[in-house]
mmCIF file with all atom_site columns, C-alpha atoms in Angstrom:
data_model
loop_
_atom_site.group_PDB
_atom_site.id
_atom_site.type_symbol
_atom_site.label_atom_id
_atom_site.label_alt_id
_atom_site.label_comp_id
_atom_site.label_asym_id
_atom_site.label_entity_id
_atom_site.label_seq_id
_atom_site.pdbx_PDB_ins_code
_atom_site.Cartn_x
_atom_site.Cartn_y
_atom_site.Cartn_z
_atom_site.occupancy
_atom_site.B_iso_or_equiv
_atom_site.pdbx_formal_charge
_atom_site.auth_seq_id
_atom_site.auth_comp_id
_atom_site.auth_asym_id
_atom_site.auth_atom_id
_atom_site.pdbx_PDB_model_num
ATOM 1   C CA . UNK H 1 1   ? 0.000   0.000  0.000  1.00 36.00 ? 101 UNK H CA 1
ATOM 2   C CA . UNK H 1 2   ? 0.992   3.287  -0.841 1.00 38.00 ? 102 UNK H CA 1
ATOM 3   C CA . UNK H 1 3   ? 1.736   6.057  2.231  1.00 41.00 ? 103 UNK H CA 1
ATOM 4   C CA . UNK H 1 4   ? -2.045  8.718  2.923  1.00 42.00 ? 104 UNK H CA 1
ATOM 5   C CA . UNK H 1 5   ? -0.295  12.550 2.888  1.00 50.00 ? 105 UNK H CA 1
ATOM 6   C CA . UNK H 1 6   ? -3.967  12.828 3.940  1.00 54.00 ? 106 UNK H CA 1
ATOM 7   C CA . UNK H 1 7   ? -4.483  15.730 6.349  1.00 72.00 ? 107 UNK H CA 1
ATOM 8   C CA . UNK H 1 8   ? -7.329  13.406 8.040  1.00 61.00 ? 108 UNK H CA 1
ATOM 9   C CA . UNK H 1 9   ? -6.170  12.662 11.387 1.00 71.00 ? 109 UNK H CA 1
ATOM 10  C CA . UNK H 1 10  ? -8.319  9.538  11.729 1.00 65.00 ? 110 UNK H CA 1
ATOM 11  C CA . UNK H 1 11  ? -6.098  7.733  8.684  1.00 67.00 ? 111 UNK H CA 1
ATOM 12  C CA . UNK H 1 12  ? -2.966  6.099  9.487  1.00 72.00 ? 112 UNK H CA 1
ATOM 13  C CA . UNK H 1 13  ? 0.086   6.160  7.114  1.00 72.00 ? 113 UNK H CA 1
ATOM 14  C CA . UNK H 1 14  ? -1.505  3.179  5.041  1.00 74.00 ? 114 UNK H CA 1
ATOM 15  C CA . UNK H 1 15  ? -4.562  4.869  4.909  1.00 72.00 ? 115 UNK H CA 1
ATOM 16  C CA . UNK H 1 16  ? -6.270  2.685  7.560  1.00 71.00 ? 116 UNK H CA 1
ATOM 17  C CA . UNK H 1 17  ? -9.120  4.411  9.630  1.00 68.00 ? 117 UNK H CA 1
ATOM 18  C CA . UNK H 1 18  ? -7.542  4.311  13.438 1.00 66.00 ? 118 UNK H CA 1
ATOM 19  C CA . UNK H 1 19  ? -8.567  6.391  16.680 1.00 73.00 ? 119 UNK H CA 1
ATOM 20  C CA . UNK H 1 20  ? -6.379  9.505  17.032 1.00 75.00 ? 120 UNK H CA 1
ATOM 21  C CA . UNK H 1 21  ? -3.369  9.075  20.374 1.00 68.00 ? 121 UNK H CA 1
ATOM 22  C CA . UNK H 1 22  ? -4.155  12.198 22.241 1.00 78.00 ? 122 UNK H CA 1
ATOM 23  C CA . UNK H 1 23  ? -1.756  10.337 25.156 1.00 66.00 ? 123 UNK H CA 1
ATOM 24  C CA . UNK H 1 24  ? 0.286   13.430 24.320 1.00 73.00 ? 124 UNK H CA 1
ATOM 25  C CA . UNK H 1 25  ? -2.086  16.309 24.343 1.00 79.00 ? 125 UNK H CA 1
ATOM 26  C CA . UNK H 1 26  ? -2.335  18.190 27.147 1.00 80.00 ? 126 UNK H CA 1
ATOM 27  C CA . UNK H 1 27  ? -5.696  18.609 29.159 1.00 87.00 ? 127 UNK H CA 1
ATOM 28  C CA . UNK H 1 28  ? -7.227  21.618 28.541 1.00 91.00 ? 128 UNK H CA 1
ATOM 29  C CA . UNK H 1 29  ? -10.622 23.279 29.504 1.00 96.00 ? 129 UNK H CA 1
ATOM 30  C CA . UNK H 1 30  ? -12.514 22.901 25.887 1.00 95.00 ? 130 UNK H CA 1
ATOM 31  C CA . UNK H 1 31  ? -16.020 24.214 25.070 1.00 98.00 ? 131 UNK H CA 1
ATOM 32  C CA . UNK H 1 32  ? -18.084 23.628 21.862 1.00 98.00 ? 132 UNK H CA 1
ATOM 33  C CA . UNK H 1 33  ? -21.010 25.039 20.835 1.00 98.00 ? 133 UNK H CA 1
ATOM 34  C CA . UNK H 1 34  ? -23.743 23.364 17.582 1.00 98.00 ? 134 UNK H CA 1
ATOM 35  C CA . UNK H 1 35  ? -27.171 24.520 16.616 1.00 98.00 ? 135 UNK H CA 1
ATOM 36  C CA . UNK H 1 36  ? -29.800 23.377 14.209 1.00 98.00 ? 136 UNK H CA 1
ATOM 37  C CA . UNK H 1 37  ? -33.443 23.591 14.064 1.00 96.00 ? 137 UNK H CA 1
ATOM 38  C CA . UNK H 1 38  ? -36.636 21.687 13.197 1.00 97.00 ? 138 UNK H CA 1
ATOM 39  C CA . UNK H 1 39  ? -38.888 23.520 10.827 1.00 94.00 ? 139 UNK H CA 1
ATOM 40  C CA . UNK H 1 40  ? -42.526 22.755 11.357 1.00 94.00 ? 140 UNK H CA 1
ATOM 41  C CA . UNK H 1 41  ? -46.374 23.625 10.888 1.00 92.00 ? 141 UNK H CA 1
ATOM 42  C CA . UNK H 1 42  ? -47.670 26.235 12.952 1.00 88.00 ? 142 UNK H CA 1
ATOM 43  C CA . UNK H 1 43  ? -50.053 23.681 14.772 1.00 89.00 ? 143 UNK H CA 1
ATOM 44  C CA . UNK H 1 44  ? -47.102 21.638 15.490 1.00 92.00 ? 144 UNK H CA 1
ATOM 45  C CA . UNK H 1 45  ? -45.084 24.578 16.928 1.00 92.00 ? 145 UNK H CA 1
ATOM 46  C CA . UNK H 1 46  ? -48.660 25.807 18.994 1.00 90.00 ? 146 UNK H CA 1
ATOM 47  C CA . UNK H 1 47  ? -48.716 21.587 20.513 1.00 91.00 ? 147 UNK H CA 1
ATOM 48  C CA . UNK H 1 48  ? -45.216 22.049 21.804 1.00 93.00 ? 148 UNK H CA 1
ATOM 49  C CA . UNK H 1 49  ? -45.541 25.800 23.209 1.00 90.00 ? 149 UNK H CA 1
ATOM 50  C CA . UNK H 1 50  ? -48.702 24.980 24.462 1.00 87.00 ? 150 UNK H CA 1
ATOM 51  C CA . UNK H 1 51  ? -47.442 21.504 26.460 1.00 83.00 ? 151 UNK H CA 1
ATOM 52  C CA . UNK H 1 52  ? -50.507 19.729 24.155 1.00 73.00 ? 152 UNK H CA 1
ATOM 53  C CA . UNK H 1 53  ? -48.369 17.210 22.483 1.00 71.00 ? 153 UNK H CA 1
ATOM 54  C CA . UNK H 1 54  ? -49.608 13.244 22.964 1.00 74.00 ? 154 UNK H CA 1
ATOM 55  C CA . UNK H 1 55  ? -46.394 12.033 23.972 1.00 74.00 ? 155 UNK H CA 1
ATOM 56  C CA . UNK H 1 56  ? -45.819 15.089 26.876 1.00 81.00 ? 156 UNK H CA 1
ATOM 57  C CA . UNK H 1 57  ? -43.393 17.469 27.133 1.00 93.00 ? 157 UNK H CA 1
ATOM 58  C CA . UNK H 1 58  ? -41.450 17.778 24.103 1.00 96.00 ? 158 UNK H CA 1
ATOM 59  C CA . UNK H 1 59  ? -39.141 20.296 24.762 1.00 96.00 ? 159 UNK H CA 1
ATOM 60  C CA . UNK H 1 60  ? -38.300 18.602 28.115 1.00 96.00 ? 160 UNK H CA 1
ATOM 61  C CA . UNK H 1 61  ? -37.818 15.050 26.380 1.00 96.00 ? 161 UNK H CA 1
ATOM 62  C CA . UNK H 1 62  ? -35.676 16.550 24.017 1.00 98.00 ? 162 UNK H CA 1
ATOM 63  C CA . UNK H 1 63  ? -33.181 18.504 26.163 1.00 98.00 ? 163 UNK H CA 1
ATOM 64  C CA . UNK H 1 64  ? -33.070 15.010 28.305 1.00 98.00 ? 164 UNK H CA 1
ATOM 65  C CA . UNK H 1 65  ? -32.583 12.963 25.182 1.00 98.00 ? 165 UNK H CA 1
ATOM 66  C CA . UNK H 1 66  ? -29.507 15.620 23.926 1.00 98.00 ? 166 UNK H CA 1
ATOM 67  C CA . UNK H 1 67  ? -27.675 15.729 27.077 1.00 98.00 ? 167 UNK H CA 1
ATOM 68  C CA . UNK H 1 68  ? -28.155 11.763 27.350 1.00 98.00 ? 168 UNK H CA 1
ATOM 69  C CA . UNK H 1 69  ? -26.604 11.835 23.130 1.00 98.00 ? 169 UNK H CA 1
ATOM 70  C CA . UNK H 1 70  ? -23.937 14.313 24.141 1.00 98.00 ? 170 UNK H CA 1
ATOM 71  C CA . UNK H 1 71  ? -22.846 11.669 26.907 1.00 97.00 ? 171 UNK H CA 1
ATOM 72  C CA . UNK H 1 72  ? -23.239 8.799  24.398 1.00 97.00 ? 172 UNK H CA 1
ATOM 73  C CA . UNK H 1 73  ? -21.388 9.858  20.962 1.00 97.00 ? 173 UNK H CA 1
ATOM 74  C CA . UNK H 1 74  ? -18.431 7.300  21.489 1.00 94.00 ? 174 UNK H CA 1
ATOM 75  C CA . UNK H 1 75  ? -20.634 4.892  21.204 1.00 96.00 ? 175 UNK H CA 1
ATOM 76  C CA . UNK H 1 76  ? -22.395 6.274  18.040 1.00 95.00 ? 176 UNK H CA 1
ATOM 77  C CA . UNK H 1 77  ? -19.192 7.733  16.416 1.00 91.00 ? 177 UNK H CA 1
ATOM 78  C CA . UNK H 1 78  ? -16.794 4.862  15.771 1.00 89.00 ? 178 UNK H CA 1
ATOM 79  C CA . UNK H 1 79  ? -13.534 7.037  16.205 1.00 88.00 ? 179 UNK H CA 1
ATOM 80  C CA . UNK H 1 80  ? -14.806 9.332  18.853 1.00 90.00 ? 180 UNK H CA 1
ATOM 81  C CA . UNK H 1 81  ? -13.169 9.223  22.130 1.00 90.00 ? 181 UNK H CA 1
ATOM 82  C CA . UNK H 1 82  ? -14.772 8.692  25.168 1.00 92.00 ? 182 UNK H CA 1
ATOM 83  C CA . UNK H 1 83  ? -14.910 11.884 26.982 1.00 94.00 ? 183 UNK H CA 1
ATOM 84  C CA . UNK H 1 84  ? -15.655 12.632 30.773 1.00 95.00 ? 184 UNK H CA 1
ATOM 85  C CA . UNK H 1 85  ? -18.135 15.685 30.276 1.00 97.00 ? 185 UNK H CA 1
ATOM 86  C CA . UNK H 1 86  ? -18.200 18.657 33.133 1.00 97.00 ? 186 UNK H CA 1
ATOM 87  C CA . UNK H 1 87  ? -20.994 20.262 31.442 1.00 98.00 ? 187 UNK H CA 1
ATOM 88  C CA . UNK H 1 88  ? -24.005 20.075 28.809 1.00 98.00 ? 188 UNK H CA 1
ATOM 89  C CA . UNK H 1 89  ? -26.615 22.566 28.474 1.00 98.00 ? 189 UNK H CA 1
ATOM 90  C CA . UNK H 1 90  ? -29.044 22.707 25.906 1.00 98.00 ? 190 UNK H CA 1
ATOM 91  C CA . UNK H 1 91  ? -31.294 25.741 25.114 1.00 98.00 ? 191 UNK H CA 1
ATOM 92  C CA . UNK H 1 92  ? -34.312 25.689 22.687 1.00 97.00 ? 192 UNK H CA 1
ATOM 93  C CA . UNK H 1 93  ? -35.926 28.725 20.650 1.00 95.00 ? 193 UNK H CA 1
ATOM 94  C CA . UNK H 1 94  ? -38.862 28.513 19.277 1.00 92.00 ? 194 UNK H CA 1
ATOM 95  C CA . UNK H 1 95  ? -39.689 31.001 16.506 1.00 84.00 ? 195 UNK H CA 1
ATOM 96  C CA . UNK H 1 96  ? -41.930 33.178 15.488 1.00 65.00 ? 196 UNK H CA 1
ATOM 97  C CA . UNK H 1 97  ? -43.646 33.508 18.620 1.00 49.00 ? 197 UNK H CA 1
ATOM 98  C CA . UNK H 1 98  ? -44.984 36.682 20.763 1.00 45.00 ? 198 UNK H CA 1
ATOM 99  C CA . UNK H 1 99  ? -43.122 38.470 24.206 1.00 42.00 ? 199 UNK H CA 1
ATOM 100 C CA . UNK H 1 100 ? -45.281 35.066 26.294 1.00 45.00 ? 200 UNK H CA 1
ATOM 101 C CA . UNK H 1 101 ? -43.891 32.512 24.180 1.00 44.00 ? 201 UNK H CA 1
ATOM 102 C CA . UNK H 1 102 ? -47.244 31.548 22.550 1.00 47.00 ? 202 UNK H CA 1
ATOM 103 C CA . UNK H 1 103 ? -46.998 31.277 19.115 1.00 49.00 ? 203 UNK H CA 1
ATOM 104 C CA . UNK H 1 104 ? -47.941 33.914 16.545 1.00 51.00 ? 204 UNK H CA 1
ATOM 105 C CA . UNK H 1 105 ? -47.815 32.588 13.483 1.00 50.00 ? 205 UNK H CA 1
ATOM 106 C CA . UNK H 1 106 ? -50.146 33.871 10.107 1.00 50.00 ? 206 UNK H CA 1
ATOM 107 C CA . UNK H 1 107 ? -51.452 31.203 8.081  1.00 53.00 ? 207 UNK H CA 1
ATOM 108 C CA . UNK H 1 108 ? -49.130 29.379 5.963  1.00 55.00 ? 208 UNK H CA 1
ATOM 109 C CA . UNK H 1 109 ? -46.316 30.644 7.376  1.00 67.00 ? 209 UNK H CA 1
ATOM 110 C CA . UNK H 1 110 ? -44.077 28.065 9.102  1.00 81.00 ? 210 UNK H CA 1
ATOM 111 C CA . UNK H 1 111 ? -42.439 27.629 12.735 1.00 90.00 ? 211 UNK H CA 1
ATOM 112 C CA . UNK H 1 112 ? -39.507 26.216 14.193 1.00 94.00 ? 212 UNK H CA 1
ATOM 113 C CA . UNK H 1 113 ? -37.564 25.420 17.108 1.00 96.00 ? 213 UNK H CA 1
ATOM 114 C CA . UNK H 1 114 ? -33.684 26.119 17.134 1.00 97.00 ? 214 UNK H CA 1
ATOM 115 C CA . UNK H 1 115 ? -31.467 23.886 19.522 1.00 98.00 ? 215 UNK H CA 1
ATOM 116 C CA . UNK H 1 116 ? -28.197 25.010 20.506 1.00 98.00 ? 216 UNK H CA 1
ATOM 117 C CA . UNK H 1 117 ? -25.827 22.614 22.313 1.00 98.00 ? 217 UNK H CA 1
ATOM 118 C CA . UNK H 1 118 ? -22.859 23.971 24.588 1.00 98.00 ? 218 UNK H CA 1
ATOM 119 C CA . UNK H 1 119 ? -20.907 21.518 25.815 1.00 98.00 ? 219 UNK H CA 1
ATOM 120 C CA . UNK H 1 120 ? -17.474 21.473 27.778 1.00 98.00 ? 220 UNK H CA 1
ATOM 121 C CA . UNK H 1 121 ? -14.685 19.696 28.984 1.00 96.00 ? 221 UNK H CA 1
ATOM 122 C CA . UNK H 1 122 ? -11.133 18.846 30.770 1.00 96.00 ? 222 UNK H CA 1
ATOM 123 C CA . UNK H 1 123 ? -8.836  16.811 28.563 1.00 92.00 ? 223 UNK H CA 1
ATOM 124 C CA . UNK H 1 124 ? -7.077  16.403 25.451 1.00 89.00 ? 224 UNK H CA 1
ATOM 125 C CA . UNK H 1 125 ? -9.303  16.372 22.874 1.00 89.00 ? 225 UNK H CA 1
ATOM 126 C CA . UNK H 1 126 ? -12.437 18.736 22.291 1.00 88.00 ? 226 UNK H CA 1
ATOM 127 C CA . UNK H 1 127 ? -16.042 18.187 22.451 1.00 95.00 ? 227 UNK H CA 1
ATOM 128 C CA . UNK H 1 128 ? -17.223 18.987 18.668 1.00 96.00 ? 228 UNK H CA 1
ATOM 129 C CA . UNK H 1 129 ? -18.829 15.505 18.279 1.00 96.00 ? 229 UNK H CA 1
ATOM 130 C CA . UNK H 1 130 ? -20.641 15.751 21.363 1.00 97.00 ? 230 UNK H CA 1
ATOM 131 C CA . UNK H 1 131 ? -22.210 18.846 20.950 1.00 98.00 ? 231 UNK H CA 1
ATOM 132 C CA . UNK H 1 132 ? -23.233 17.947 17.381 1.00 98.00 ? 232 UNK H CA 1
ATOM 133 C CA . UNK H 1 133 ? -24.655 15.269 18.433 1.00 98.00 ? 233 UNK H CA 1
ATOM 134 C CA . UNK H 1 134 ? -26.771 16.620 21.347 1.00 98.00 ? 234 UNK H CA 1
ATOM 135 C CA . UNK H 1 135 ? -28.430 18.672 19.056 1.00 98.00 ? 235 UNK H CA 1
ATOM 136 C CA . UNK H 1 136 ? -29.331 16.384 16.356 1.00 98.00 ? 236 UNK H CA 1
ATOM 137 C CA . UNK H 1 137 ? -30.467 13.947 18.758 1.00 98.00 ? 237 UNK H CA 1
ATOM 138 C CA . UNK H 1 138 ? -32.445 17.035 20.202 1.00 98.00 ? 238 UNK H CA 1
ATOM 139 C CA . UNK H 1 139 ? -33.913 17.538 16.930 1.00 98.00 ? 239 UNK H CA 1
ATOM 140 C CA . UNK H 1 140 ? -35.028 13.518 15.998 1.00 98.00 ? 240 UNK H CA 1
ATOM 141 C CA . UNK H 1 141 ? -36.355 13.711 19.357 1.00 98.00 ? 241 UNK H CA 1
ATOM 142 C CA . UNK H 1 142 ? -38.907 16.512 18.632 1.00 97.00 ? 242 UNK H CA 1
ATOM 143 C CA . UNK H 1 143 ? -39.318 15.066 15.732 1.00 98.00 ? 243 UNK H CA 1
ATOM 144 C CA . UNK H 1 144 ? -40.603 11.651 16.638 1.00 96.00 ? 244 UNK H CA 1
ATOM 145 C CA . UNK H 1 145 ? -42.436 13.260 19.364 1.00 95.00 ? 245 UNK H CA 1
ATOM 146 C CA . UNK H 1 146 ? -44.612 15.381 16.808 1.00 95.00 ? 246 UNK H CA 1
ATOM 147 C CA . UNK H 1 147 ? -44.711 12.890 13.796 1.00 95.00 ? 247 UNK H CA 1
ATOM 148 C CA . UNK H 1 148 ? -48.135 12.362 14.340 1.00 94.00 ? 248 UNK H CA 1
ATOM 149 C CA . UNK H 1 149 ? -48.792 15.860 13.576 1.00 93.00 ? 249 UNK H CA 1
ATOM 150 C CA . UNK H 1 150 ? -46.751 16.745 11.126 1.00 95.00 ? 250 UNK H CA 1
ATOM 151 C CA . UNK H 1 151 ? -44.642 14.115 9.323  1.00 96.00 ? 251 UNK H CA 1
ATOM 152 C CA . UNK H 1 152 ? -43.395 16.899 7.101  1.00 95.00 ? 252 UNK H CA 1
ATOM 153 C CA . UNK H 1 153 ? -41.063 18.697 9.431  1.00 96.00 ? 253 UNK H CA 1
ATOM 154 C CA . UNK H 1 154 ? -37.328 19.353 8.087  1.00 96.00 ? 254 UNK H CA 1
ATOM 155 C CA . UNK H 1 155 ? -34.260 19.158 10.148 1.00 97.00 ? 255 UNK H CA 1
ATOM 156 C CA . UNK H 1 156 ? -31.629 21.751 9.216  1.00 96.00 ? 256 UNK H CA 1
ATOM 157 C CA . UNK H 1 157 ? -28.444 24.261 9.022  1.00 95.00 ? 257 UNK H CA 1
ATOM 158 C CA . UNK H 1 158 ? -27.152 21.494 12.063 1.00 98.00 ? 258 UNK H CA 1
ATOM 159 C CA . UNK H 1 159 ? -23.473 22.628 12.337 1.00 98.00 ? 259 UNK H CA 1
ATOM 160 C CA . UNK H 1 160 ? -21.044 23.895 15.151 1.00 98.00 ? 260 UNK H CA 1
ATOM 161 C CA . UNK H 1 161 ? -20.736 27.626 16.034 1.00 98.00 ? 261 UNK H CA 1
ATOM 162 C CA . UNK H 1 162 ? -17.386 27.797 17.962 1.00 98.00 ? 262 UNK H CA 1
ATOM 163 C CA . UNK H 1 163 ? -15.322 25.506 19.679 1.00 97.00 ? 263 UNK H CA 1
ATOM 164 C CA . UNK H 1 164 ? -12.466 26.778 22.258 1.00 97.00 ? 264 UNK H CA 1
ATOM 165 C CA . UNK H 1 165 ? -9.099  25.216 23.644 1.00 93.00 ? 265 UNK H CA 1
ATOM 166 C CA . UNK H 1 166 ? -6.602  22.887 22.644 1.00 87.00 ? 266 UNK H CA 1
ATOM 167 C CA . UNK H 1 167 ? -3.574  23.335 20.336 1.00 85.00 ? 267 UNK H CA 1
ATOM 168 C CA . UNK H 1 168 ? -5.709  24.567 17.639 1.00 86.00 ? 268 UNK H CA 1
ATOM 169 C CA . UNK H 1 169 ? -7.225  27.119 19.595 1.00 89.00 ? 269 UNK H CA 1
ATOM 170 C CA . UNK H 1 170 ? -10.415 28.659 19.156 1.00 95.00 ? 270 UNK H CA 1
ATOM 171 C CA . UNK H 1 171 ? -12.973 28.522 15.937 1.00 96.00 ? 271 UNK H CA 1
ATOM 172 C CA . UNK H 1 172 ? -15.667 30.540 15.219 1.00 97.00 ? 272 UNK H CA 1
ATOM 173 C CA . UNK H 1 173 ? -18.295 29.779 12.561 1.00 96.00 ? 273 UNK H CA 1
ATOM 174 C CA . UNK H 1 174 ? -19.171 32.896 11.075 1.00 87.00 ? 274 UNK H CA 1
#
């Protein structure tokens, strides 16, 4: 086999998928933050603002289902390390709606609910994954929730914001 010049860190010199050493790295405090959102019918937005949905409390299922997905994503992601997490906080949006949080939406327009995912930790790799993950767990979980509803809702523009700490420093998505 012929050497990868690949700038993938997750290839070996062969070109063989293998889980990055971060033996080396030092620990560092590192923070990520994702977001997407979950575009729906009006109805469907009004049934989670209004706590109406079948299946509960959607938003609350949802943030318990992220932070649960943030915990989880080594065992999702193949090459993903296993990370101790100090903190995961998700915050939902939903959009348009009035100064109360009901929604005030005109006919035939459509809602939706934006997730963002900040998550941190100590050690020596970041938290990227694990905040993208969070959300679009976040975001299948509303969706399942509501598919009774509205089977036509649209997950998208999932991607992370900023991430801070490690050699590479900080990133901000602009």
């Amino acid at each position: 086999m012929t050497t990868s010049s690949s700038p993938l860190t997750h290839f070996d010199g062969q070109g063989q998928a293998h889980m990055v050493d971060v033996a080396a790295k030092a620990a560092t405090h590192r923070i990520a933050v994702a977001q997407g959102r979950i575009v729906m019918m009006p109805v469907t937005l009004a049934l989670i603002l209004a706590g109406n949905a079948k299946k509960g409390d959607v938003l609350g299922v949802a943030r318990i289902a992220a932070i649960m997905a943030a915990k989880k994503t080594s065992d999702l992601i193949p090459l993903c390390h296993p990370l101790a997490l100090t903190r995961v906080a998700i915050e939902f949006v939903a959009s348009p709606e009035d100064s109360a949080g009901v929604a005030s939406l005109i006919d035939g327009e459509t809602g939706h609910v934006s997730c963002t995912a900040t998550v941190e930790t100590v050690g020596p790799t970041g938290v990227e994954m694990e905040a993208l993950t969070a959300v679009n767990i976040a975001l299948l979980t509303i969706y399942d929730m509501c598919k009774a509803v509205d089977r036509g809702m649209t997950i998208t523009e999932v991607k992370l914001l900023e991430k801070h700490g490690g050699k590479s420093g900080s990133f901000v998505n602009p």
